[in-house]
Amino acid sequence: MQLLERDDCLEALEASLARCTQGTGWVALITGEAGIGKTTLLRHFAETQAKTARILWGGCEALFTPHPLAPLYDIAHQAGGDFTAAINAAASRHELFNVALERLARLPAPTVVIIEDVHWADEATLDLIKFLGRRLDRLGILLMISYRDDQVYENHPLCSVIGDLPSRSMSRIRLQPLSQLAVGQLAEAAGHSTADLH
């Protein structure tokens, strides 16, 4: 899919990754309403950086009974080695978080860790994000978090997590709707009416 009107977002993410190349961890928050293109942006960034960075991808799902720490298990499976076995063997959540941090620290810099749809995250995953986000300053890891900001209300637990992340090593990228011109380009390629879509 053609990526339109996202150059500023990509430049901001590239700048964040450059910091991680120098050994400074960073958290990038990618926000916007449902369907605005968060996943498309993340995929495009991951594809363009795949030759220079390790990409690990986890996601949260809108399940009635969320699987605790599902994104961490996604990431551990992709990282390989004994990562999954090590977190399974952890005797407590505190130990599990430390094991996850230690395994991520072993990965070559820069490493990009993506956790998608965090508005659906279980409490353990939110705790993990807070734990990692406050300890990445000396690791070459770019932690990218995406969520629907129109579903994160004032008392949503994610607000507390974001509030506790160090602002000096965090950036926020909020995706804006495409202009009529950009929608027109996509509509024409798909054989649809620009006006109706926009």
mmCIF file of N, CA, C and O in Angstrom, residues 32-132:
data_model
loop_
_atom_site.group_PDB
_atom_site.id
_atom_site.type_symbol
_atom_site.label_atom_id
_atom_site.label_comp_id
_atom_site.label_asym_id
_atom_site.label_seq_id
_atom_site.Cartn_x
_atom_site.Cartn_y
_atom_site.Cartn_z
ATOM 1 N N GLY A 32 -3.814 7.465 17.275
ATOM 2 C CA GLY A 32 -4.768 7.888 16.255
ATOM 3 C C GLY A 32 -6.009 7.015 16.342
ATOM 4 O O GLY A 32 -6.022 5.977 17.001
ATOM 5 N N GLU A 33 -7.052 7.449 15.659
ATOM 6 C CA GLU A 33 -8.320 6.712 15.700
ATOM 7 C C GLU A 33 -8.207 5.407 14.923
ATOM 8 O O GLU A 33 -7.238 5.186 14.179
ATOM 9 N N ALA A 34 -9.181 4.542 15.100
ATOM 10 C CA ALA A 34 -9.202 3.250 14.402
ATOM 11 C C ALA A 34 -9.199 3.459 12.893
ATOM 12 O O ALA A 34 -9.934 4.304 12.367
ATOM 13 N N GLY A 35 -8.354 2.712 12.201
ATOM 14 C CA GLY A 35 -8.329 2.756 10.746
ATOM 15 C C GLY A 35 -7.542 3.893 10.142
ATOM 16 O O GLY A 35 -7.521 4.045 8.914
ATOM 17 N N ILE A 36 -6.865 4.683 10.946
ATOM 18 C CA ILE A 36 -6.167 5.862 10.410
ATOM 19 C C ILE A 36 -4.806 5.517 9.805
ATOM 20 O O ILE A 36 -4.215 6.332 9.113
ATOM 21 N N GLY A 37 -4.318 4.310 10.080
ATOM 22 C CA GLY A 37 -3.075 3.889 9.428
ATOM 23 C C GLY A 37 -1.905 3.645 10.353
ATOM 24 O O GLY A 37 -0.756 3.680 9.906
ATOM 25 N N LYS A 38 -2.174 3.376 11.622
ATOM 26 C CA LYS A 38 -1.077 3.121 12.562
ATOM 27 C C LYS A 38 -0.277 1.876 12.166
ATOM 28 O O LYS A 38 0.948 1.898 12.113
ATOM 29 N N THR A 39 -1.002 0.794 11.881
ATOM 30 C CA THR A 39 -0.331 -0.448 11.504
ATOM 31 C C THR A 39 0.417 -0.283 10.186
ATOM 32 O O THR A 39 1.540 -0.781 10.038
ATOM 33 N N THR A 40 -0.177 0.413 9.238
ATOM 34 C CA THR A 40 0.490 0.647 7.954
ATOM 35 C C THR A 40 1.790 1.410 8.150
ATOM 36 O O THR A 40 2.823 1.071 7.552
ATOM 37 N N LEU A 41 1.768 2.429 9.003
ATOM 38 C CA LEU A 41 2.982 3.193 9.298
ATOM 39 C C LEU A 41 4.032 2.303 9.947
ATOM 40 O O LEU A 41 5.209 2.324 9.560
ATOM 41 N N LEU A 42 3.625 1.507 10.939
ATOM 42 C CA LEU A 42 4.565 0.630 11.632
ATOM 43 C C LEU A 42 5.169 -0.394 10.674
ATOM 44 O O LEU A 42 6.382 -0.649 10.714
ATOM 45 N N ARG A 43 4.352 -0.972 9.824
ATOM 46 C CA ARG A 43 4.862 -1.971 8.876
ATOM 47 C C ARG A 43 5.849 -1.338 7.899
ATOM 48 O O ARG A 43 6.897 -1.925 7.585
ATOM 49 N N HIS A 44 5.512 -0.157 7.403
ATOM 50 C CA HIS A 44 6.408 0.521 6.471
ATOM 51 C C HIS A 44 7.743 0.828 7.140
ATOM 52 O O HIS A 44 8.807 0.581 6.559
ATOM 53 N N PHE A 45 7.694 1.338 8.367
ATOM 54 C CA PHE A 45 8.921 1.643 9.097
ATOM 55 C C PHE A 45 9.729 0.371 9.341
ATOM 56 O O PHE A 45 10.952 0.355 9.136
ATOM 57 N N ALA A 46 9.057 -0.687 9.766
ATOM 58 C CA ALA A 46 9.757 -1.947 10.038
ATOM 59 C C ALA A 46 10.411 -2.497 8.768
ATOM 60 O O ALA A 46 11.557 -2.976 8.810
ATOM 61 N N GLU A 47 9.719 -2.421 7.645
ATOM 62 C CA GLU A 47 10.272 -2.934 6.389
ATOM 63 C C GLU A 47 11.490 -2.133 5.950
ATOM 64 O O GLU A 47 12.477 -2.704 5.476
ATOM 65 N N THR A 48 11.438 -0.816 6.116
ATOM 66 C CA THR A 48 12.556 0.016 5.666
ATOM 67 C C THR A 48 13.758 -0.070 6.598
ATOM 68 O O THR A 48 14.880 0.208 6.182
ATOM 69 N N GLN A 49 13.531 -0.475 7.841
ATOM 70 C CA GLN A 49 14.636 -0.546 8.805
ATOM 71 C C GLN A 49 15.121 -1.969 9.064
ATOM 72 O O GLN A 49 16.044 -2.173 9.854
ATOM 73 N N ALA A 50 14.514 -2.943 8.417
ATOM 74 C CA ALA A 50 14.808 -4.350 8.710
ATOM 75 C C ALA A 50 16.261 -4.735 8.462
ATOM 76 O O ALA A 50 16.776 -5.663 9.091
ATOM 77 N N LYS A 51 16.938 -4.020 7.565
ATOM 78 C CA LYS A 51 18.330 -4.360 7.264
ATOM 79 C C LYS A 51 19.305 -3.812 8.298
ATOM 80 O O LYS A 51 20.433 -4.294 8.402
ATOM 81 N N THR A 52 18.879 -2.806 9.054
ATOM 82 C CA THR A 52 19.790 -2.176 10.009
ATOM 83 C C THR A 52 19.388 -2.393 11.466
ATOM 84 O O THR A 52 20.169 -2.091 12.366
ATOM 85 N N ALA A 53 18.184 -2.896 11.708
ATOM 86 C CA ALA A 53 17.698 -3.075 13.084
ATOM 87 C C ALA A 53 16.981 -4.409 13.216
ATOM 88 O O ALA A 53 16.382 -4.909 12.262
ATOM 89 N N ARG A 54 17.029 -4.968 14.410
ATOM 90 C CA ARG A 54 16.243 -6.166 14.717
ATOM 91 C C ARG A 54 14.829 -5.708 15.039
ATOM 92 O O ARG A 54 14.635 -4.819 15.874
ATOM 93 N N ILE A 55 13.834 -6.308 14.400
ATOM 94 C CA ILE A 55 12.441 -5.927 14.601
ATOM 95 C C ILE A 55 11.715 -7.059 15.330
ATOM 96 O O ILE A 55 11.687 -8.196 14.854
ATOM 97 N N LEU A 56 11.123 -6.741 16.479
ATOM 98 C CA LEU A 56 10.324 -7.703 17.245
ATOM 99 C C LEU A 56 8.934 -7.109 17.424
ATOM 100 O O LEU A 56 8.801 -5.951 17.823
ATOM 101 N N TRP A 57 7.914 -7.910 17.154
ATOM 102 C CA TRP A 57 6.555 -7.371 17.058
ATOM 103 C C TRP A 57 5.591 -8.171 17.939
ATOM 104 O O TRP A 57 5.490 -9.383 17.812
ATOM 105 N N GLY A 58 4.899 -7.484 18.830
ATOM 106 C CA GLY A 58 3.865 -8.104 19.651
ATOM 107 C C GLY A 58 2.581 -7.304 19.553
ATOM 108 O O GLY A 58 2.601 -6.133 19.187
ATOM 109 N N GLY A 59 1.473 -7.937 19.895
ATOM 110 C CA GLY A 59 0.200 -7.227 19.783
ATOM 111 C C GLY A 59 -0.783 -7.633 20.859
ATOM 112 O O GLY A 59 -0.725 -8.742 21.401
ATOM 113 N N CYS A 60 -1.684 -6.700 21.173
ATOM 114 C CA CYS A 60 -2.770 -6.952 22.116
ATOM 115 C C CYS A 60 -4.049 -7.162 21.312
ATOM 116 O O CYS A 60 -4.200 -6.619 20.221
ATOM 117 N N GLU A 61 -4.968 -7.940 21.880
ATOM 118 C CA GLU A 61 -6.201 -8.256 21.172
ATOM 119 C C GLU A 61 -7.405 -7.976 22.054
ATOM 120 O O GLU A 61 -7.318 -8.045 23.284
ATOM 121 N N ALA A 62 -8.544 -7.714 21.420
ATOM 122 C CA ALA A 62 -9.781 -7.404 22.146
ATOM 123 C C ALA A 62 -10.485 -8.694 22.538
ATOM 124 O O ALA A 62 -11.580 -8.992 22.073
ATOM 125 N N LEU A 63 -9.847 -9.472 23.402
ATOM 126 C CA LEU A 63 -10.427 -10.727 23.871
ATOM 127 C C LEU A 63 -11.225 -10.502 25.154
ATOM 128 O O LEU A 63 -10.890 -9.630 25.954
ATOM 129 N N PHE A 64 -12.252 -11.302 25.379
ATOM 130 C CA PHE A 64 -12.999 -11.210 26.628
ATOM 131 C C PHE A 64 -12.116 -11.611 27.811
ATOM 132 O O PHE A 64 -12.228 -11.061 28.904
ATOM 133 N N THR A 65 -11.215 -12.561 27.568
ATOM 134 C CA THR A 65 -10.244 -12.957 28.583
ATOM 135 C C THR A 65 -8.855 -12.827 27.962
ATOM 136 O O THR A 65 -8.344 -13.772 27.350
ATOM 137 N N PRO A 66 -8.226 -11.660 28.085
ATOM 138 C CA PRO A 66 -6.915 -11.456 27.456
ATOM 139 C C PRO A 66 -5.867 -12.429 27.994
ATOM 140 O O PRO A 66 -5.870 -12.778 29.169
ATOM 141 N N HIS A 67 -5.002 -12.872 27.115
ATOM 142 C CA HIS A 67 -3.883 -13.719 27.518
ATOM 143 C C HIS A 67 -2.842 -12.824 28.180
ATOM 144 O O HIS A 67 -2.321 -11.912 27.544
ATOM 145 N N PRO A 68 -2.532 -13.048 29.451
ATOM 146 C CA PRO A 68 -1.569 -12.178 30.139
ATOM 147 C C PRO A 68 -0.218 -12.150 29.410
ATOM 148 O O PRO A 68 0.311 -13.203 29.039
ATOM 149 N N LEU A 69 0.278 -10.956 29.185
ATOM 150 C CA LEU A 69 1.601 -10.744 28.587
ATOM 151 C C LEU A 69 1.723 -11.344 27.182
ATOM 152 O O LEU A 69 2.817 -11.715 26.754
ATOM 153 N N ALA A 70 0.619 -11.408 26.445
ATOM 154 C CA ALA A 70 0.656 -11.967 25.092
ATOM 155 C C ALA A 70 1.704 -11.283 24.199
ATOM 156 O O ALA A 70 2.435 -11.974 23.477
ATOM 157 N N PRO A 71 1.843 -9.946 24.230
ATOM 158 C CA PRO A 71 2.867 -9.325 23.382
ATOM 159 C C PRO A 71 4.278 -9.773 23.730
ATOM 160 O O PRO A 71 5.115 -9.932 22.836
ATOM 161 N N LEU A 72 4.547 -9.981 25.017
ATOM 162 C CA LEU A 72 5.881 -10.440 25.421
ATOM 163 C C LEU A 72 6.168 -11.821 24.854
ATOM 164 O O LEU A 72 7.286 -12.095 24.387
ATOM 165 N N TYR A 73 5.169 -12.709 24.875
ATOM 166 C CA TYR A 73 5.373 -14.040 24.319
ATOM 167 C C TYR A 73 5.563 -13.981 22.803
ATOM 168 O O TYR A 73 6.365 -14.751 22.252
ATOM 169 N N ASP A 74 4.848 -13.074 22.129
ATOM 170 C CA ASP A 74 5.082 -12.870 20.692
ATOM 171 C C ASP A 74 6.537 -12.482 20.444
ATOM 172 O O ASP A 74 7.210 -13.029 19.558
ATOM 173 N N ILE A 75 7.014 -11.533 21.230
ATOM 174 C CA ILE A 75 8.371 -11.005 21.071
ATOM 175 C C ILE A 75 9.408 -12.068 21.402
ATOM 176 O O ILE A 75 10.409 -12.235 20.692
ATOM 177 N N ALA A 76 9.172 -12.814 22.489
ATOM 178 C CA ALA A 76 10.115 -13.856 22.898
ATOM 179 C C ALA A 76 10.238 -14.933 21.824
ATOM 180 O O ALA A 76 11.342 -15.429 21.529
ATOM 181 N N HIS A 77 9.099 -15.308 21.231
ATOM 182 C CA HIS A 77 9.107 -16.333 20.176
ATOM 183 C C HIS A 77 9.937 -15.866 18.983
ATOM 184 O O HIS A 77 10.717 -16.637 18.414
ATOM 185 N N GLN A 78 9.785 -14.591 18.603
ATOM 186 C CA GLN A 78 10.539 -14.064 17.466
ATOM 187 C C GLN A 78 12.025 -13.931 17.788
ATOM 188 O O GLN A 78 12.878 -14.137 16.924
ATOM 189 N N ALA A 79 12.339 -13.564 19.032
ATOM 190 C CA ALA A 79 13.743 -13.396 19.420
ATOM 191 C C ALA A 79 14.473 -14.730 19.413
ATOM 192 O O ALA A 79 15.678 -14.792 19.140
ATOM 193 N N GLY A 80 13.759 -15.801 19.735
ATOM 194 C CA GLY A 80 14.355 -17.127 19.679
ATOM 195 C C GLY A 80 15.216 -17.449 20.887
ATOM 196 O O GLY A 80 15.153 -16.784 21.924
ATOM 197 N N GLY A 81 16.044 -18.459 20.741
ATOM 198 C CA GLY A 81 16.899 -18.897 21.843
ATOM 199 C C GLY A 81 16.064 -19.417 23.000
ATOM 200 O O GLY A 81 15.029 -20.047 22.807
ATOM 201 N N ASP A 82 16.514 -19.110 24.220
ATOM 202 C CA ASP A 82 15.804 -19.591 25.406
ATOM 203 C C ASP A 82 14.906 -18.525 26.016
ATOM 204 O O ASP A 82 14.514 -18.631 27.170
ATOM 205 N N PHE A 83 14.582 -17.486 25.240
ATOM 206 C CA PHE A 83 13.784 -16.363 25.755
ATOM 207 C C PHE A 83 12.457 -16.873 26.328
ATOM 208 O O PHE A 83 12.108 -16.589 27.479
ATOM 209 N N THR A 84 11.702 -17.614 25.538
ATOM 210 C CA THR A 84 10.391 -18.090 25.992
ATOM 211 C C THR A 84 10.531 -19.008 27.206
ATOM 212 O O THR A 84 9.774 -18.890 28.179
ATOM 213 N N ALA A 85 11.483 -19.914 27.173
ATOM 214 C CA ALA A 85 11.686 -20.832 28.303
ATOM 215 C C ALA A 85 12.056 -20.053 29.560
ATOM 216 O O ALA A 85 11.608 -20.396 30.667
ATOM 217 N N ALA A 86 12.843 -19.011 29.407
ATOM 218 C CA ALA A 86 13.284 -18.228 30.566
ATOM 219 C C ALA A 86 12.120 -17.493 31.227
ATOM 220 O O ALA A 86 12.027 -17.459 32.461
ATOM 221 N N ILE A 87 11.212 -16.931 30.442
ATOM 222 C CA ILE A 87 10.089 -16.223 31.065
ATOM 223 C C ILE A 87 9.084 -17.216 31.638
ATOM 224 O O ILE A 87 8.430 -16.934 32.646
ATOM 225 N N ASN A 88 8.979 -18.401 31.034
ATOM 226 C CA ASN A 88 8.099 -19.430 31.590
ATOM 227 C C ASN A 88 8.614 -19.934 32.933
ATOM 228 O O ASN A 88 7.834 -20.346 33.797
ATOM 229 N N ALA A 89 9.933 -19.913 33.102
ATOM 230 C CA ALA A 89 10.535 -20.427 34.324
ATOM 231 C C ALA A 89 10.547 -19.402 35.458
ATOM 232 O O ALA A 89 10.862 -19.756 36.598
ATOM 233 N N ALA A 90 10.206 -18.157 35.162
ATOM 234 C CA ALA A 90 10.242 -17.111 36.191
ATOM 235 C C ALA A 90 9.235 -17.420 37.291
ATOM 236 O O ALA A 90 8.082 -17.780 37.019
ATOM 237 N N ALA A 91 9.672 -17.251 38.538
ATOM 238 C CA ALA A 91 8.831 -17.609 39.687
ATOM 239 C C ALA A 91 7.848 -16.513 40.067
ATOM 240 O O ALA A 91 6.878 -16.760 40.781
ATOM 241 N N SER A 92 8.084 -15.295 39.617
ATOM 242 C CA SER A 92 7.210 -14.174 39.964
ATOM 243 C C SER A 92 7.192 -13.195 38.805
ATOM 244 O O SER A 92 8.040 -13.258 37.903
ATOM 245 N N ARG A 93 6.224 -12.281 38.839
ATOM 246 C CA ARG A 93 6.155 -11.280 37.780
ATOM 247 C C ARG A 93 7.389 -10.387 37.797
ATOM 248 O O ARG A 93 7.920 -10.020 36.748
ATOM 249 N N HIS A 94 7.868 -10.048 38.991
ATOM 250 C CA HIS A 94 9.072 -9.217 39.107
ATOM 251 C C HIS A 94 10.257 -9.916 38.437
ATOM 252 O O HIS A 94 11.010 -9.294 37.676
ATOM 253 N N GLU A 95 10.409 -11.205 38.698
ATOM 254 C CA GLU A 95 11.504 -11.955 38.086
ATOM 255 C C GLU A 95 11.313 -12.046 36.581
ATOM 256 O O GLU A 95 12.271 -11.913 35.812
ATOM 257 N N LEU A 96 10.081 -12.258 36.146
ATOM 258 C CA LEU A 96 9.786 -12.354 34.720
ATOM 259 C C LEU A 96 10.161 -11.063 34.001
ATOM 260 O O LEU A 96 10.781 -11.093 32.933
ATOM 261 N N PHE A 97 9.808 -9.916 34.581
ATOM 262 C CA PHE A 97 10.135 -8.638 33.959
ATOM 263 C C PHE A 97 11.646 -8.455 33.861
ATOM 264 O O PHE A 97 12.168 -7.967 32.858
ATOM 265 N N ASN A 98 12.361 -8.825 34.903
ATOM 266 C CA ASN A 98 13.818 -8.694 34.881
ATOM 267 C C ASN A 98 14.454 -9.622 33.858
ATOM 268 O O ASN A 98 15.421 -9.249 33.180
ATOM 269 N N VAL A 99 13.903 -10.825 33.732
ATOM 270 C CA VAL A 99 14.388 -11.760 32.712
ATOM 271 C C VAL A 99 14.157 -11.172 31.323
ATOM 272 O O VAL A 99 15.043 -11.220 30.455
ATOM 273 N N ALA A 100 12.963 -10.610 31.089
ATOM 274 C CA ALA A 100 12.661 -10.014 29.788
ATOM 275 C C ALA A 100 13.621 -8.868 29.476
ATOM 276 O O ALA A 100 14.151 -8.766 28.357
ATOM 277 N N LEU A 101 13.878 -8.021 30.459
ATOM 278 C CA LEU A 101 14.803 -6.902 30.260
ATOM 279 C C LEU A 101 16.207 -7.412 29.960
ATOM 280 O O LEU A 101 16.881 -6.907 29.041
ATOM 281 N N GLU A 102 16.626 -8.424 30.692
ATOM 282 C CA GLU A 102 17.975 -8.967 30.496
ATOM 283 C C GLU A 102 18.118 -9.594 29.115
ATOM 284 O O GLU A 102 19.134 -9.417 28.437
ATOM 285 N N ARG A 103 17.085 -10.314 28.655
ATOM 286 C CA ARG A 103 17.150 -10.928 27.325
ATOM 287 C C ARG A 103 17.136 -9.862 26.236
ATOM 288 O O ARG A 103 17.848 -9.972 25.234
ATOM 289 N N LEU A 104 16.331 -8.821 26.403
ATOM 290 C CA LEU A 104 16.312 -7.742 25.414
ATOM 291 C C LEU A 104 17.648 -7.010 25.384
ATOM 292 O O LEU A 104 18.112 -6.577 24.321
ATOM 293 N N ALA A 105 18.279 -6.861 26.541
ATOM 294 C CA ALA A 105 19.570 -6.168 26.614
ATOM 295 C C ALA A 105 20.661 -6.926 25.860
ATOM 296 O O ALA A 105 21.652 -6.323 25.431
ATOM 297 N N ARG A 106 20.488 -8.221 25.695
ATOM 298 C CA ARG A 106 21.479 -9.025 24.971
ATOM 299 C C ARG A 106 21.425 -8.797 23.467
ATOM 300 O O ARG A 106 22.391 -9.102 22.761
ATOM 301 N N LEU A 107 20.292 -8.317 22.971
ATOM 302 C CA LEU A 107 20.122 -8.167 21.528
ATOM 303 C C LEU A 107 20.990 -7.025 21.012
ATOM 304 O O LEU A 107 21.209 -6.026 21.703
ATOM 305 N N PRO A 108 21.485 -7.141 19.792
ATOM 306 C CA PRO A 108 22.329 -6.073 19.233
ATOM 307 C C PRO A 108 21.538 -4.798 19.010
ATOM 308 O O PRO A 108 20.361 -4.839 18.632
ATOM 309 N N ALA A 109 22.192 -3.677 19.272
ATOM 310 C CA ALA A 109 21.556 -2.382 19.024
ATOM 311 C C ALA A 109 21.743 -1.998 17.560
ATOM 312 O O ALA A 109 22.796 -2.278 16.985
ATOM 313 N N PRO A 110 20.745 -1.378 16.951
ATOM 314 C CA PRO A 110 19.447 -1.058 17.559
ATOM 315 C C PRO A 110 18.437 -2.209 17.383
ATOM 316 O O PRO A 110 18.471 -2.922 16.389
ATOM 317 N N THR A 111 17.572 -2.352 18.356
ATOM 318 C CA THR A 111 16.465 -3.295 18.290
ATOM 319 C C THR A 111 15.165 -2.507 18.406
ATOM 320 O O THR A 111 15.054 -1.621 19.256
ATOM 321 N N VAL A 112 14.206 -2.816 17.552
ATOM 322 C CA VAL A 112 12.894 -2.165 17.590
ATOM 323 C C VAL A 112 11.891 -3.161 18.166
ATOM 324 O O VAL A 112 11.731 -4.259 17.643
ATOM 325 N N VAL A 113 11.254 -2.786 19.276
ATOM 326 C CA VAL A 113 10.220 -3.609 19.900
ATOM 327 C C VAL A 113 8.892 -2.895 19.713
ATOM 328 O O VAL A 113 8.698 -1.790 20.233
ATOM 329 N N ILE A 114 7.982 -3.506 18.965
ATOM 330 C CA ILE A 114 6.680 -2.912 18.667
ATOM 331 C C ILE A 114 5.603 -3.650 19.457
ATOM 332 O O ILE A 114 5.546 -4.886 19.425
ATOM 333 N N ILE A 115 4.778 -2.894 20.167
ATOM 334 C CA ILE A 115 3.612 -3.470 20.833
ATOM 335 C C ILE A 115 2.392 -2.708 20.325
ATOM 336 O O ILE A 115 2.232 -1.515 20.591
ATOM 337 N N GLU A 116 1.544 -3.416 19.602
ATOM 338 C CA GLU A 116 0.386 -2.797 18.956
ATOM 339 C C GLU A 116 -0.880 -2.887 19.798
ATOM 340 O O GLU A 116 -1.052 -3.802 20.599
ATOM 341 N N ASP A 117 -1.767 -1.920 19.574
ATOM 342 C CA ASP A 117 -3.125 -1.924 20.149
ATOM 343 C C ASP A 117 -3.123 -2.026 21.671
ATOM 344 O O ASP A 117 -3.836 -2.828 22.274
ATOM 345 N N VAL A 118 -2.324 -1.173 22.294
ATOM 346 C CA VAL A 118 -2.150 -1.230 23.747
ATOM 347 C C VAL A 118 -3.394 -0.753 24.492
ATOM 348 O O VAL A 118 -3.527 -0.989 25.691
ATOM 349 N N HIS A 119 -4.355 -0.141 23.803
ATOM 350 C CA HIS A 119 -5.627 0.194 24.455
ATOM 351 C C HIS A 119 -6.359 -1.073 24.894
ATOM 352 O O HIS A 119 -7.255 -1.009 25.732
ATOM 353 N N TRP A 120 -5.981 -2.247 24.328
ATOM 354 C CA TRP A 120 -6.573 -3.530 24.712
ATOM 355 C C TRP A 120 -5.685 -4.326 25.676
ATOM 356 O O TRP A 120 -5.999 -5.466 26.002
ATOM 357 N N ALA A 121 -4.592 -3.754 26.121
ATOM 358 C CA ALA A 121 -3.611 -4.516 26.903
ATOM 359 C C ALA A 121 -4.161 -4.943 28.260
ATOM 360 O O ALA A 121 -4.932 -4.213 28.896
ATOM 361 N N ASP A 122 -3.730 -6.112 28.703
ATOM 362 C CA ASP A 122 -4.051 -6.567 30.057
ATOM 363 C C ASP A 122 -3.149 -5.827 31.043
ATOM 364 O O ASP A 122 -2.174 -5.165 30.654
ATOM 365 N N GLU A 123 -3.462 -5.936 32.328
ATOM 366 C CA GLU A 123 -2.717 -5.200 33.346
ATOM 367 C C GLU A 123 -1.244 -5.593 33.386
ATOM 368 O O GLU A 123 -0.370 -4.742 33.582
ATOM 369 N N ALA A 124 -0.951 -6.868 33.206
ATOM 370 C CA ALA A 124 0.440 -7.320 33.249
ATOM 371 C C ALA A 124 1.253 -6.694 32.108
ATOM 372 O O ALA A 124 2.410 -6.289 32.303
ATOM 373 N N THR A 125 0.651 -6.597 30.928
ATOM 374 C CA THR A 125 1.348 -5.976 29.798
ATOM 375 C C THR A 125 1.580 -4.490 30.051
ATOM 376 O O THR A 125 2.649 -3.952 29.728
ATOM 377 N N LEU A 126 0.596 -3.821 30.640
ATOM 378 C CA LEU A 126 0.778 -2.405 30.979
ATOM 379 C C LEU A 126 1.904 -2.234 31.985
ATOM 380 O O LEU A 126 2.727 -1.307 31.869
ATOM 381 N N ASP A 127 1.973 -3.119 32.968
ATOM 382 C CA ASP A 127 3.071 -3.070 33.939
ATOM 383 C C ASP A 127 4.410 -3.298 33.244
ATOM 384 O O ASP A 127 5.412 -2.644 33.567
ATOM 385 N N LEU A 128 4.442 -4.229 32.301
ATOM 386 C CA LEU A 128 5.677 -4.509 31.570
ATOM 387 C C LEU A 128 6.133 -3.286 30.784
ATOM 388 O O LEU A 128 7.330 -2.960 30.773
ATOM 389 N N ILE A 129 5.197 -2.606 30.128
ATOM 390 C CA ILE A 129 5.552 -1.414 29.356
ATOM 391 C C ILE A 129 6.147 -0.349 30.268
ATOM 392 O O ILE A 129 7.167 0.284 29.937
ATOM 393 N N LYS A 130 5.537 -0.154 31.420
ATOM 394 C CA LYS A 130 6.069 0.819 32.368
ATOM 395 C C LYS A 130 7.460 0.402 32.843
ATOM 396 O O LYS A 130 8.384 1.219 32.903
ATOM 397 N N PHE A 131 7.611 -0.869 33.168
ATOM 398 C CA PHE A 131 8.890 -1.392 33.654
ATOM 399 C C PHE A 131 9.991 -1.196 32.614
ATOM 400 O O PHE A 131 11.078 -0.698 32.920
ATOM 401 N N LEU A 132 9.723 -1.592 31.377
ATOM 402 C CA LEU A 132 10.723 -1.460 30.322
ATOM 403 C C LEU A 132 10.987 0.006 29.985
ATOM 404 O O LEU A 132 12.139 0.424 29.829
#
